[in-house]
Amino acid sequence: MDLKELYRDVILDHNRHPRNFGPLEAASHHAEGNNPLCGDRLTLAVRVNGDRIEDIRFEGSGCAISTASASLMTEAVKGKDRSAARQLFEKVHALLTQPDAAPDPALGKLAALSGVREFPARVKCASLCWHTLNAALGAGHATVSTE
Ligand code: ZN
């Protein structure tokens, strides 16, 4: 199996079986994200304790890329503190926007999103959940749109 197939399998798996999907009780932060270009809608609920993302779950409906990306994102940031989550966001952003950049080893499974670069129209699908996380952690309650 080559790397491309591996990445595709990760995306398919997280789309079919999204992790951390559903409502979150006692959330401290919320945000809604909307990608009108594709029709992706996402609600993020986060429970922050001190500086740590104690729990995070998402709801909504969208294309395979947006669902898989949100699933991978929640797995990646759960248990991390805000600054570590922000660093991951920057690495994902670089991965999605720099065509020749090799995936940073710190990305782990998030490297699977590199396949999205071949489809520029889908980059917003993949980054929606990250912008929504930023909004949730920044304002406590916010709505973001990719447009
Ligand atoms: Zn989409």
mmCIF file of N, CA and C and ligand atoms in Angstrom:
data_model
loop_
_atom_site.group_PDB
_atom_site.id
_atom_site.type_symbol
_atom_site.label_atom_id
_atom_site.label_comp_id
_atom_site.label_asym_id
_atom_site.label_seq_id
_atom_site.Cartn_x
_atom_site.Cartn_y
_atom_site.Cartn_z
ATOM 1 N N MET A 1 0.857 -1.199 0.000
ATOM 2 C CA MET A 1 0.000 0.000 0.000
ATOM 3 C C MET A 1 0.894 1.250 0.000
ATOM 4 N N ASP A 2 0.683 2.148 -0.933
ATOM 5 C CA ASP A 2 1.510 3.354 -0.906
ATOM 6 C C ASP A 2 0.871 4.409 -0.002
ATOM 7 N N LEU A 3 1.611 5.483 0.185
ATOM 8 C CA LEU A 3 1.202 6.506 1.137
ATOM 9 C C LEU A 3 -0.145 7.131 0.746
ATOM 10 N N LYS A 4 -0.333 7.322 -0.560
ATOM 11 C CA LYS A 4 -1.577 7.930 -1.030
ATOM 12 C C LYS A 4 -2.790 7.077 -0.656
ATOM 13 N N GLU A 5 -2.629 5.755 -0.842
ATOM 14 C CA GLU A 5 -3.733 4.849 -0.485
ATOM 15 C C GLU A 5 -3.977 4.865 1.011
ATOM 16 N N LEU A 6 -2.888 4.919 1.766
ATOM 17 C CA LEU A 6 -3.002 4.955 3.221
ATOM 18 C C LEU A 6 -3.772 6.208 3.640
ATOM 19 N N TYR A 7 -3.406 7.350 3.066
ATOM 20 C CA TYR A 7 -4.077 8.605 3.388
ATOM 21 C C TYR A 7 -5.558 8.524 3.017
ATOM 22 N N ARG A 8 -5.853 7.946 1.847
ATOM 23 C CA ARG A 8 -7.243 7.855 1.418
ATOM 24 C C ARG A 8 -8.040 6.970 2.387
ATOM 25 N N ASP A 9 -7.409 5.890 2.825
ATOM 26 C CA ASP A 9 -8.090 5.003 3.764
ATOM 27 C C ASP A 9 -8.390 5.698 5.092
ATOM 28 N N VAL A 10 -7.467 6.545 5.540
ATOM 29 C CA VAL A 10 -7.690 7.282 6.794
ATOM 30 C C VAL A 10 -8.905 8.207 6.635
ATOM 31 N N ILE A 11 -8.956 8.915 5.498
ATOM 32 C CA ILE A 11 -10.082 9.841 5.250
ATOM 33 C C ILE A 11 -11.397 9.066 5.185
ATOM 34 N N LEU A 12 -11.404 7.959 4.451
ATOM 35 C CA LEU A 12 -12.638 7.163 4.315
ATOM 36 C C LEU A 12 -13.089 6.629 5.668
ATOM 37 N N ASP A 13 -12.140 6.147 6.450
ATOM 38 C CA ASP A 13 -12.459 5.585 7.763
ATOM 39 C C ASP A 13 -13.067 6.649 8.670
ATOM 40 N N HIS A 14 -12.457 7.840 8.698
ATOM 41 C CA HIS A 14 -12.957 8.886 9.593
ATOM 42 C C HIS A 14 -14.265 9.496 9.083
ATOM 43 N N ASN A 15 -14.520 9.375 7.782
ATOM 44 C CA ASN A 15 -15.820 9.826 7.277
ATOM 45 C C ASN A 15 -16.911 8.831 7.651
ATOM 46 N N ARG A 16 -16.609 7.543 7.517
ATOM 47 C CA ARG A 16 -17.617 6.523 7.810
ATOM 48 C C ARG A 16 -17.854 6.391 9.303
ATOM 49 N N HIS A 17 -16.794 6.549 10.076
ATOM 50 C CA HIS A 17 -16.895 6.368 11.533
ATOM 51 C C HIS A 17 -16.293 7.585 12.227
ATOM 52 N N PRO A 18 -16.984 8.713 12.151
ATOM 53 C CA PRO A 18 -16.398 9.918 12.742
ATOM 54 C C PRO A 18 -16.193 9.767 14.250
ATOM 55 N N ARG A 19 -15.001 10.162 14.718
ATOM 56 C CA ARG A 19 -14.696 10.125 16.146
ATOM 57 C C ARG A 19 -15.231 11.400 16.796
ATOM 58 N N ASN A 20 -15.628 11.277 18.067
ATOM 59 C CA ASN A 20 -16.072 12.448 18.832
ATOM 60 C C ASN A 20 -17.248 13.156 18.174
ATOM 61 N N PHE A 21 -18.153 12.387 17.606
ATOM 62 C CA PHE A 21 -19.322 12.969 16.949
ATOM 63 C C PHE A 21 -20.519 12.912 17.893
ATOM 64 N N GLY A 22 -21.208 14.035 18.046
ATOM 65 C CA GLY A 22 -22.391 14.081 18.895
ATOM 66 C C GLY A 22 -22.303 15.236 19.867
ATOM 67 N N PRO A 23 -23.351 15.403 20.669
ATOM 68 C CA PRO A 23 -23.370 16.538 21.602
ATOM 69 C C PRO A 23 -22.392 16.341 22.754
ATOM 70 N N LEU A 24 -21.945 17.436 23.309
ATOM 71 C CA LEU A 24 -21.024 17.407 24.446
ATOM 72 C C LEU A 24 -21.692 18.085 25.639
ATOM 73 N N GLU A 25 -21.790 17.354 26.723
ATOM 74 C CA GLU A 25 -22.377 17.946 27.921
ATOM 75 C C GLU A 25 -21.371 18.851 28.604
ATOM 76 N N ALA A 26 -21.884 19.902 29.207
ATOM 77 C CA ALA A 26 -21.054 20.823 29.994
ATOM 78 C C ALA A 26 -19.924 21.428 29.159
ATOM 79 N N ALA A 27 -20.248 21.776 27.921
ATOM 80 C CA ALA A 27 -19.245 22.446 27.096
ATOM 81 C C ALA A 27 -19.062 23.885 27.580
ATOM 82 N N SER A 28 -17.837 24.367 27.515
ATOM 83 C CA SER A 28 -17.577 25.750 27.923
ATOM 84 C C SER A 28 -17.493 26.685 26.713
ATOM 85 N N HIS A 29 -17.232 26.125 25.543
ATOM 86 C CA HIS A 29 -17.064 26.938 24.347
ATOM 87 C C HIS A 29 -17.794 26.273 23.169
ATOM 88 N N HIS A 30 -18.397 27.120 22.335
ATOM 89 C CA HIS A 30 -19.092 26.625 21.146
ATOM 90 C C HIS A 30 -18.698 27.479 19.947
ATOM 91 N N ALA A 31 -18.792 26.908 18.776
ATOM 92 C CA ALA A 31 -18.758 27.723 17.560
ATOM 93 C C ALA A 31 -19.422 26.948 16.440
ATOM 94 N N GLU A 32 -19.943 27.703 15.502
ATOM 95 C CA GLU A 32 -20.535 27.093 14.326
ATOM 96 C C GLU A 32 -19.723 27.488 13.111
ATOM 97 N N GLY A 33 -19.514 26.542 12.234
ATOM 98 C CA GLY A 33 -18.776 26.814 11.013
ATOM 99 C C GLY A 33 -19.630 26.476 9.805
ATOM 100 N N ASN A 34 -19.427 27.235 8.763
ATOM 101 C CA ASN A 34 -20.255 27.107 7.580
ATOM 102 C C ASN A 34 -19.377 27.306 6.350
ATOM 103 N N ASN A 35 -19.408 26.344 5.460
ATOM 104 C CA ASN A 35 -18.671 26.477 4.198
ATOM 105 C C ASN A 35 -19.672 26.461 3.054
ATOM 106 N N PRO A 36 -20.179 27.650 2.696
ATOM 107 C CA PRO A 36 -21.271 27.695 1.715
ATOM 108 C C PRO A 36 -20.884 27.163 0.332
ATOM 109 N N LEU A 37 -19.591 27.175 0.010
ATOM 110 C CA LEU A 37 -19.166 26.690 -1.303
ATOM 111 C C LEU A 37 -19.527 25.229 -1.503
ATOM 112 N N CYS A 38 -19.506 24.495 -0.393
ATOM 113 C CA CYS A 38 -19.737 23.054 -0.483
ATOM 114 C C CYS A 38 -21.009 22.639 0.253
ATOM 115 N N GLY A 39 -21.442 23.488 1.206
ATOM 116 C CA GLY A 39 -22.609 23.143 2.000
ATOM 117 C C GLY A 39 -22.267 22.453 3.309
ATOM 118 N N ASP A 40 -21.008 22.526 3.699
ATOM 119 C CA ASP A 40 -20.594 21.906 4.962
ATOM 120 C C ASP A 40 -21.034 22.768 6.138
ATOM 121 N N ARG A 41 -21.638 22.122 7.127
ATOM 122 C CA ARG A 41 -22.028 22.809 8.362
ATOM 123 C C ARG A 41 -21.516 22.014 9.544
ATOM 124 N N LEU A 42 -21.029 22.744 10.524
ATOM 125 C CA LEU A 42 -20.331 22.097 11.620
ATOM 126 C C LEU A 42 -20.590 22.883 12.895
ATOM 127 N N THR A 43 -20.919 22.167 13.961
ATOM 128 C CA THR A 43 -21.000 22.793 15.281
ATOM 129 C C THR A 43 -19.971 22.116 16.171
ATOM 130 N N LEU A 44 -19.144 22.916 16.797
ATOM 131 C CA LEU A 44 -18.112 22.388 17.690
ATOM 132 C C LEU A 44 -18.460 22.754 19.119
ATOM 133 N N ALA A 45 -18.334 21.804 20.015
ATOM 134 C CA ALA A 45 -18.506 22.066 21.439
ATOM 135 C C ALA A 45 -17.228 21.619 22.140
ATOM 136 N N VAL A 46 -16.685 22.492 22.960
ATOM 137 C CA VAL A 46 -15.393 22.243 23.590
ATOM 138 C C VAL A 46 -15.527 22.453 25.095
ATOM 139 N N ARG A 47 -14.906 21.592 25.861
ATOM 140 C CA ARG A 47 -14.815 21.835 27.302
ATOM 141 C C ARG A 47 -13.365 22.127 27.635
ATOM 142 N N VAL A 48 -13.135 23.378 28.009
ATOM 143 C CA VAL A 48 -11.784 23.819 28.341
ATOM 144 C C VAL A 48 -11.668 23.902 29.851
ATOM 145 N N ASN A 49 -10.588 23.340 30.374
ATOM 146 C CA ASN A 49 -10.323 23.395 31.808
ATOM 147 C C ASN A 49 -8.956 24.039 31.981
ATOM 148 N N GLY A 50 -8.943 25.253 32.531
ATOM 149 C CA GLY A 50 -7.690 25.996 32.580
ATOM 150 C C GLY A 50 -7.271 26.314 31.160
ATOM 151 N N ASP A 51 -6.146 25.761 30.746
ATOM 152 C CA ASP A 51 -5.680 26.006 29.389
ATOM 153 C C ASP A 51 -5.826 24.756 28.517
ATOM 154 N N ARG A 52 -6.425 23.729 29.083
ATOM 155 C CA ARG A 52 -6.412 22.429 28.426
ATOM 156 C C ARG A 52 -7.761 22.137 27.779
ATOM 157 N N ILE A 53 -7.714 21.589 26.573
ATOM 158 C CA ILE A 53 -8.929 21.136 25.888
ATOM 159 C C ILE A 53 -9.259 19.752 26.437
ATOM 160 N N GLU A 54 -10.167 19.748 27.407
ATOM 161 C CA GLU A 54 -10.457 18.518 28.112
ATOM 162 C C GLU A 54 -11.289 17.577 27.244
ATOM 163 N N ASP A 55 -12.245 18.158 26.539
ATOM 164 C CA ASP A 55 -13.072 17.329 25.658
ATOM 165 C C ASP A 55 -13.557 18.187 24.496
ATOM 166 N N ILE A 56 -13.831 17.528 23.391
ATOM 167 C CA ILE A 56 -14.302 18.252 22.205
ATOM 168 C C ILE A 56 -15.127 17.293 21.365
ATOM 169 N N ARG A 57 -16.286 17.774 20.913
ATOM 170 C CA ARG A 57 -17.126 16.954 20.046
ATOM 171 C C ARG A 57 -17.713 17.834 18.958
ATOM 172 N N PHE A 58 -18.129 17.203 17.876
ATOM 173 C CA PHE A 58 -18.711 17.988 16.791
ATOM 174 C C PHE A 58 -19.988 17.338 16.289
ATOM 175 N N GLU A 59 -20.835 18.189 15.705
ATOM 176 C CA GLU A 59 -22.055 17.736 15.055
ATOM 177 C C GLU A 59 -22.159 18.480 13.736
ATOM 178 N N GLY A 60 -23.053 18.032 12.892
ATOM 179 C CA GLY A 60 -23.259 18.740 11.641
ATOM 180 C C GLY A 60 -23.255 17.774 10.482
ATOM 181 N N SER A 61 -23.311 18.333 9.307
ATOM 182 C CA SER A 61 -23.289 17.495 8.123
ATOM 183 C C SER A 61 -22.462 18.182 7.055
ATOM 184 N N GLY A 62 -21.778 17.385 6.311
ATOM 185 C CA GLY A 62 -20.924 17.940 5.273
ATOM 186 C C GLY A 62 -20.381 16.830 4.401
ATOM 187 N N CYS A 63 -19.484 17.211 3.528
ATOM 188 C CA CYS A 63 -18.907 16.231 2.613
ATOM 189 C C CYS A 63 -17.915 15.336 3.362
ATOM 190 N N ALA A 64 -17.428 14.329 2.683
ATOM 191 C CA ALA A 64 -16.515 13.359 3.302
ATOM 192 C C ALA A 64 -15.270 14.042 3.853
ATOM 193 N N ILE A 65 -14.745 15.007 3.109
ATOM 194 C CA ILE A 65 -13.511 15.674 3.553
ATOM 195 C C ILE A 65 -13.760 16.461 4.835
ATOM 196 N N SER A 66 -14.867 17.209 4.885
ATOM 197 C CA SER A 66 -15.107 18.037 6.071
ATOM 198 C C SER A 66 -15.381 17.172 7.295
ATOM 199 N N THR A 67 -16.103 16.079 7.116
ATOM 200 C CA THR A 67 -16.393 15.189 8.239
ATOM 201 C C THR A 67 -15.118 14.507 8.730
ATOM 202 N N ALA A 68 -14.341 13.976 7.803
ATOM 203 C CA ALA A 68 -13.106 13.292 8.184
ATOM 204 C C ALA A 68 -12.137 14.265 8.838
ATOM 205 N N SER A 69 -12.072 15.485 8.310
ATOM 206 C CA SER A 69 -11.150 16.466 8.863
ATOM 207 C C SER A 69 -11.556 16.836 10.286
ATOM 208 N N ALA A 70 -12.858 17.014 10.520
ATOM 209 C CA ALA A 70 -13.329 17.352 11.868
ATOM 210 C C ALA A 70 -13.050 16.202 12.832
ATOM 211 N N SER A 71 -13.254 14.980 12.359
ATOM 212 C CA SER A 71 -12.991 13.812 13.188
ATOM 213 C C SER A 71 -11.512 13.741 13.567
ATOM 214 N N LEU A 72 -10.641 13.906 12.580
ATOM 215 C CA LEU A 72 -9.196 13.876 12.824
ATOM 216 C C LEU A 72 -8.774 15.026 13.738
ATOM 217 N N MET A 73 -9.386 16.195 13.530
ATOM 218 C CA MET A 73 -9.027 17.365 14.328
ATOM 219 C C MET A 73 -9.386 17.151 15.793
ATOM 220 N N THR A 74 -10.606 16.639 16.051
ATOM 221 C CA THR A 74 -11.010 16.462 17.451
ATOM 222 C C THR A 74 -10.092 15.447 18.143
ATOM 223 N N GLU A 75 -9.740 14.396 17.418
ATOM 224 C CA GLU A 75 -8.815 13.406 17.996
ATOM 225 C C GLU A 75 -7.463 14.037 18.322
ATOM 226 N N ALA A 76 -7.024 14.904 17.426
ATOM 227 C CA ALA A 76 -5.667 15.464 17.554
ATOM 228 C C ALA A 76 -5.568 16.484 18.682
ATOM 229 N N VAL A 77 -6.625 17.255 18.912
ATOM 230 C CA VAL A 77 -6.489 18.355 19.886
ATOM 231 C C VAL A 77 -7.012 17.987 21.273
ATOM 232 N N LYS A 78 -7.757 16.898 21.374
ATOM 233 C CA LYS A 78 -8.290 16.527 22.678
ATOM 234 C C LYS A 78 -7.152 16.233 23.650
ATOM 235 N N GLY A 79 -7.206 16.877 24.816
ATOM 236 C CA GLY A 79 -6.176 16.674 25.819
ATOM 237 C C GLY A 79 -4.997 17.627 25.686
ATOM 238 N N LYS A 80 -4.982 18.403 24.585
ATOM 239 C CA LYS A 80 -3.864 19.338 24.399
ATOM 240 C C LYS A 80 -4.210 20.708 24.999
ATOM 241 N N ASP A 81 -3.185 21.519 25.248
ATOM 242 C CA ASP A 81 -3.497 22.872 25.673
ATOM 243 C C ASP A 81 -3.661 23.761 24.437
ATOM 244 N N ARG A 82 -4.161 24.966 24.697
ATOM 245 C CA ARG A 82 -4.509 25.851 23.588
ATOM 246 C C ARG A 82 -3.340 26.131 22.656
ATOM 247 N N SER A 83 -2.152 26.359 23.230
ATOM 248 C CA SER A 83 -1.034 26.735 22.369
ATOM 249 C C SER A 83 -0.628 25.553 21.489
ATOM 250 N N ALA A 84 -0.716 24.328 22.011
ATOM 251 C CA ALA A 84 -0.389 23.155 21.195
ATOM 252 C C ALA A 84 -1.416 22.990 20.076
ATOM 253 N N ALA A 85 -2.692 23.265 20.379
ATOM 254 C CA ALA A 85 -3.727 23.180 19.353
ATOM 255 C C ALA A 85 -3.493 24.221 18.262
ATOM 256 N N ARG A 86 -3.072 25.409 18.687
ATOM 257 C CA ARG A 86 -2.799 26.472 17.707
ATOM 258 C C ARG A 86 -1.619 26.090 16.812
ATOM 259 N N GLN A 87 -0.604 25.476 17.403
ATOM 260 C CA GLN A 87 0.548 25.051 16.599
ATOM 261 C C GLN A 87 0.141 23.997 15.574
ATOM 262 N N LEU A 88 -0.746 23.091 15.998
ATOM 263 C CA LEU A 88 -1.229 22.075 15.059
ATOM 264 C C LEU A 88 -1.993 22.731 13.922
ATOM 265 N N PHE A 89 -2.830 23.711 14.269
ATOM 266 C CA PHE A 89 -3.590 24.431 13.247
ATOM 267 C C PHE A 89 -2.638 25.032 12.213
ATOM 268 N N GLU A 90 -1.554 25.636 12.693
ATOM 269 C CA GLU A 90 -0.607 26.258 11.759
ATOM 270 C C GLU A 90 0.057 25.214 10.868
ATOM 271 N N LYS A 91 0.344 24.058 11.421
ATOM 272 C CA LYS A 91 0.957 22.990 10.623
ATOM 273 C C LYS A 91 -0.027 22.449 9.579
ATOM 274 N N VAL A 92 -1.302 22.309 9.973
ATOM 275 C CA VAL A 92 -2.308 21.839 9.023
ATOM 276 C C VAL A 92 -2.500 22.874 7.918
ATOM 277 N N HIS A 93 -2.533 24.142 8.320
ATOM 278 C CA HIS A 93 -2.703 25.198 7.324
ATOM 279 C C HIS A 93 -1.556 25.167 6.319
ATOM 280 N N ALA A 94 -0.343 25.001 6.813
ATOM 281 C CA ALA A 94 0.812 24.915 5.924
ATOM 282 C C ALA A 94 0.691 23.696 5.007
ATOM 283 N N LEU A 95 0.255 22.593 5.589
ATOM 284 C CA LEU A 95 0.117 21.356 4.808
ATOM 285 C C LEU A 95 -0.871 21.542 3.654
ATOM 286 N N LEU A 96 -1.976 22.265 3.949
ATOM 287 C CA LEU A 96 -3.038 22.412 2.944
ATOM 288 C C LEU A 96 -2.704 23.455 1.884
ATOM 289 N N THR A 97 -1.807 24.390 2.216
ATOM 290 C CA THR A 97 -1.597 25.515 1.307
ATOM 291 C C THR A 97 -0.233 25.513 0.635
ATOM 292 N N GLN A 98 0.691 24.654 1.093
ATOM 293 C CA GLN A 98 2.017 24.624 0.472
ATOM 294 C C GLN A 98 2.176 23.297 -0.264
ATOM 295 N N PRO A 99 2.013 23.338 -1.580
ATOM 296 C CA PRO A 99 1.896 22.102 -2.354
ATOM 297 C C PRO A 99 3.056 21.143 -2.188
ATOM 298 N N ASP A 100 4.254 21.652 -1.958
ATOM 299 C CA ASP A 100 5.405 20.751 -1.945
ATOM 300 C C ASP A 100 5.901 20.418 -0.548
ATOM 301 N N ALA A 101 5.248 20.973 0.459
ATOM 302 C CA ALA A 101 5.739 20.754 1.819
ATOM 303 C C ALA A 101 5.504 19.305 2.229
ATOM 304 N N ALA A 102 6.528 18.680 2.786
ATOM 305 C CA ALA A 102 6.361 17.335 3.342
ATOM 306 C C ALA A 102 5.595 17.473 4.649
ATOM 307 N N PRO A 103 4.715 16.512 4.937
ATOM 308 C CA PRO A 103 3.961 16.606 6.192
ATOM 309 C C PRO A 103 4.890 16.632 7.400
ATOM 310 N N ASP A 104 4.643 17.572 8.298
ATOM 311 C CA ASP A 104 5.389 17.648 9.550
ATOM 312 C C ASP A 104 5.116 16.376 10.357
ATOM 313 N N PRO A 105 6.157 15.720 10.867
ATOM 314 C CA PRO A 105 5.926 14.477 11.636
ATOM 315 C C PRO A 105 4.978 14.685 12.815
ATOM 316 N N ALA A 106 4.928 15.917 13.349
ATOM 317 C CA ALA A 106 4.054 16.196 14.493
ATOM 318 C C ALA A 106 2.574 16.072 14.115
ATOM 319 N N LEU A 107 2.283 16.061 12.821
ATOM 320 C CA LEU A 107 0.884 16.002 12.392
ATOM 321 C C LEU A 107 0.258 14.624 12.613
ATOM 322 N N GLY A 108 1.073 13.582 12.639
ATOM 323 C CA GLY A 108 0.514 12.248 12.802
ATOM 324 C C GLY A 108 -0.499 11.944 11.700
ATOM 325 N N LYS A 109 -1.670 11.449 12.114
ATOM 326 C CA LYS A 109 -2.686 11.050 11.138
ATOM 327 C C LYS A 109 -3.218 12.219 10.319
ATOM 328 N N LEU A 110 -3.067 13.441 10.846
ATOM 329 C CA LEU A 110 -3.535 14.623 10.109
ATOM 330 C C LEU A 110 -2.822 14.766 8.769
ATOM 331 N N ALA A 111 -1.691 14.109 8.609
ATOM 332 C CA ALA A 111 -0.969 14.153 7.341
ATOM 333 C C ALA A 111 -1.823 13.619 6.200
ATOM 334 N N ALA A 112 -2.834 12.818 6.540
ATOM 335 C CA ALA A 112 -3.719 12.279 5.509
ATOM 336 C C ALA A 112 -4.424 13.389 4.734
ATOM 337 N N LEU A 113 -4.533 14.574 5.347
ATOM 338 C CA LEU A 113 -5.202 15.685 4.670
ATOM 339 C C LEU A 113 -4.381 16.233 3.509
ATOM 340 N N SER A 114 -3.113 15.811 3.406
ATOM 341 C CA SER A 114 -2.285 16.351 2.322
ATOM 342 C C SER A 114 -2.855 15.991 0.959
ATOM 343 N N GLY A 115 -3.615 14.885 0.875
ATOM 344 C CA GLY A 115 -4.231 14.513 -0.394
ATOM 345 C C GLY A 115 -5.203 15.561 -0.913
ATOM 346 N N VAL A 116 -5.726 16.375 0.001
ATOM 347 C CA VAL A 116 -6.708 17.397 -0.366
ATOM 348 C C VAL A 116 -6.080 18.488 -1.245
ATOM 349 N N ARG A 117 -4.756 18.649 -1.126
ATOM 350 C CA ARG A 117 -4.086 19.696 -1.907
ATOM 351 C C ARG A 117 -4.298 19.548 -3.408
ATOM 352 N N GLU A 118 -4.536 18.318 -3.830
ATOM 353 C CA GLU A 118 -4.741 18.104 -5.264
ATOM 354 C C GLU A 118 -6.098 18.627 -5.719
ATOM 355 N N PHE A 119 -6.939 18.988 -4.762
ATOM 356 C CA PHE A 119 -8.281 19.480 -5.082
ATOM 357 C C PHE A 119 -8.488 20.817 -4.370
ATOM 358 N N PRO A 120 -7.991 21.912 -4.975
ATOM 359 C CA PRO A 120 -7.999 23.205 -4.274
ATOM 360 C C PRO A 120 -9.386 23.619 -3.782
ATOM 361 N N ALA A 121 -10.432 23.220 -4.488
ATOM 362 C CA ALA A 121 -11.778 23.601 -4.064
ATOM 363 C C ALA A 121 -12.156 22.959 -2.737
ATOM 364 N N ARG A 122 -11.436 21.873 -2.380
ATOM 365 C CA ARG A 122 -11.792 21.169 -1.148
ATOM 366 C C ARG A 122 -10.973 21.599 0.064
ATOM 367 N N VAL A 123 -10.024 22.518 -0.163
ATOM 368 C CA VAL A 123 -9.183 22.941 0.960
ATOM 369 C C VAL A 123 -10.044 23.560 2.060
ATOM 370 N N LYS A 124 -11.065 24.326 1.654
ATOM 371 C CA LYS A 124 -11.947 24.944 2.653
ATOM 372 C C LYS A 124 -12.756 23.902 3.419
ATOM 373 N N CYS A 125 -13.069 22.800 2.763
ATOM 374 C CA CYS A 125 -13.769 21.708 3.453
ATOM 375 C C CYS A 125 -12.894 21.173 4.589
ATOM 376 N N ALA A 126 -11.596 21.045 4.298
ATOM 377 C CA ALA A 126 -10.668 20.473 5.279
ATOM 378 C C ALA A 126 -10.329 21.461 6.381
ATOM 379 N N SER A 127 -10.312 22.758 6.056
ATOM 380 C CA SER A 127 -9.874 23.736 7.059
ATOM 381 C C SER A 127 -11.033 24.287 7.883
ATOM 382 N N LEU A 128 -12.277 24.018 7.465
ATOM 383 C CA LEU A 128 -13.442 24.578 8.171
ATOM 384 C C LEU A 128 -13.409 24.279 9.672
ATOM 385 N N CYS A 129 -13.155 23.022 10.024
ATOM 386 C CA CYS A 129 -13.195 22.656 11.449
ATOM 387 C C CYS A 129 -12.130 23.388 12.250
ATOM 388 N N TRP A 130 -10.994 23.666 11.612
ATOM 389 C CA TRP A 130 -9.908 24.364 12.320
ATOM 390 C C TRP A 130 -10.258 25.824 12.544
ATOM 391 N N HIS A 131 -10.845 26.458 11.536
ATOM 392 C CA HIS A 131 -11.289 27.848 11.723
ATOM 393 C C HIS A 131 -12.375 27.909 12.794
ATOM 394 N N THR A 132 -13.225 26.888 12.804
ATOM 395 C CA THR A 132 -14.302 26.851 13.796
ATOM 396 C C THR A 132 -13.726 26.668 15.197
ATOM 397 N N LEU A 133 -12.692 25.843 15.319
ATOM 398 C CA LEU A 133 -12.034 25.665 16.615
ATOM 399 C C LEU A 133 -11.427 26.984 17.095
ATOM 400 N N ASN A 134 -10.769 27.673 16.182
ATOM 401 C CA ASN A 134 -10.198 28.986 16.518
ATOM 402 C C ASN A 134 -11.266 29.922 17.041
ATOM 403 N N ALA A 135 -12.411 29.931 16.354
ATOM 404 C CA ALA A 135 -13.501 30.811 16.757
ATOM 405 C C ALA A 135 -14.021 30.411 18.126
ATOM 406 N N ALA A 136 -14.155 29.110 18.361
ATOM 407 C CA ALA A 136 -14.684 28.636 19.639
ATOM 408 C C ALA A 136 -13.746 29.021 20.778
ATOM 409 N N LEU A 137 -12.455 28.841 20.576
ATOM 410 C CA LEU A 137 -11.505 29.116 21.655
ATOM 411 C C LEU A 137 -11.272 30.605 21.824
ATOM 412 N N GLY A 138 -11.514 31.357 20.748
ATOM 413 C CA GLY A 138 -11.278 32.793 20.838
ATOM 414 C C GLY A 138 -12.404 33.525 21.527
ATOM 415 N N ALA A 139 -13.604 33.292 21.096
ATOM 416 C CA ALA A 139 -14.705 34.144 21.543
ATOM 417 C C ALA A 139 -15.630 33.459 22.540
ATOM 418 N N GLY A 140 -15.550 32.162 22.650
ATOM 419 C CA GLY A 140 -16.487 31.468 23.531
ATOM 420 C C GLY A 140 -17.745 31.075 22.796
ATOM 421 N N HIS A 141 -18.263 31.964 21.974
ATOM 422 C CA HIS A 141 -19.346 31.578 21.080
ATOM 423 C C HIS A 141 -19.214 32.390 19.802
ATOM 424 N N ALA A 142 -19.195 31.746 18.694
ATOM 425 C CA ALA A 142 -18.938 32.462 17.460
ATOM 426 C C ALA A 142 -19.454 31.654 16.270
ATOM 427 N N THR A 143 -19.605 32.339 15.193
ATOM 428 C CA THR A 143 -19.969 31.694 13.941
ATOM 429 C C THR A 143 -18.933 32.092 12.904
ATOM 430 N N VAL A 144 -18.420 31.118 12.184
ATOM 431 C CA VAL A 144 -17.478 31.439 11.119
ATOM 432 C C VAL A 144 -18.010 30.927 9.795
ATOM 433 N N SER A 145 -17.631 31.643 8.774
ATOM 434 C CA SER A 145 -17.939 31.205 7.427
ATOM 435 C C SER A 145 -16.653 31.286 6.637
ATOM 436 N N THR A 146 -16.458 30.351 5.718
ATOM 437 C CA THR A 146 -15.226 30.367 4.939
ATOM 438 C C THR A 146 -15.267 31.443 3.858
ATOM 439 N N GLU A 147 -16.400 32.109 3.719
ATOM 440 C CA GLU A 147 -16.463 33.194 2.745
ATOM 441 C C GLU A 147 -16.437 34.561 3.436
HETATM 442 ZN ZN ZN B 1 -17.051 20.077 1.709
#
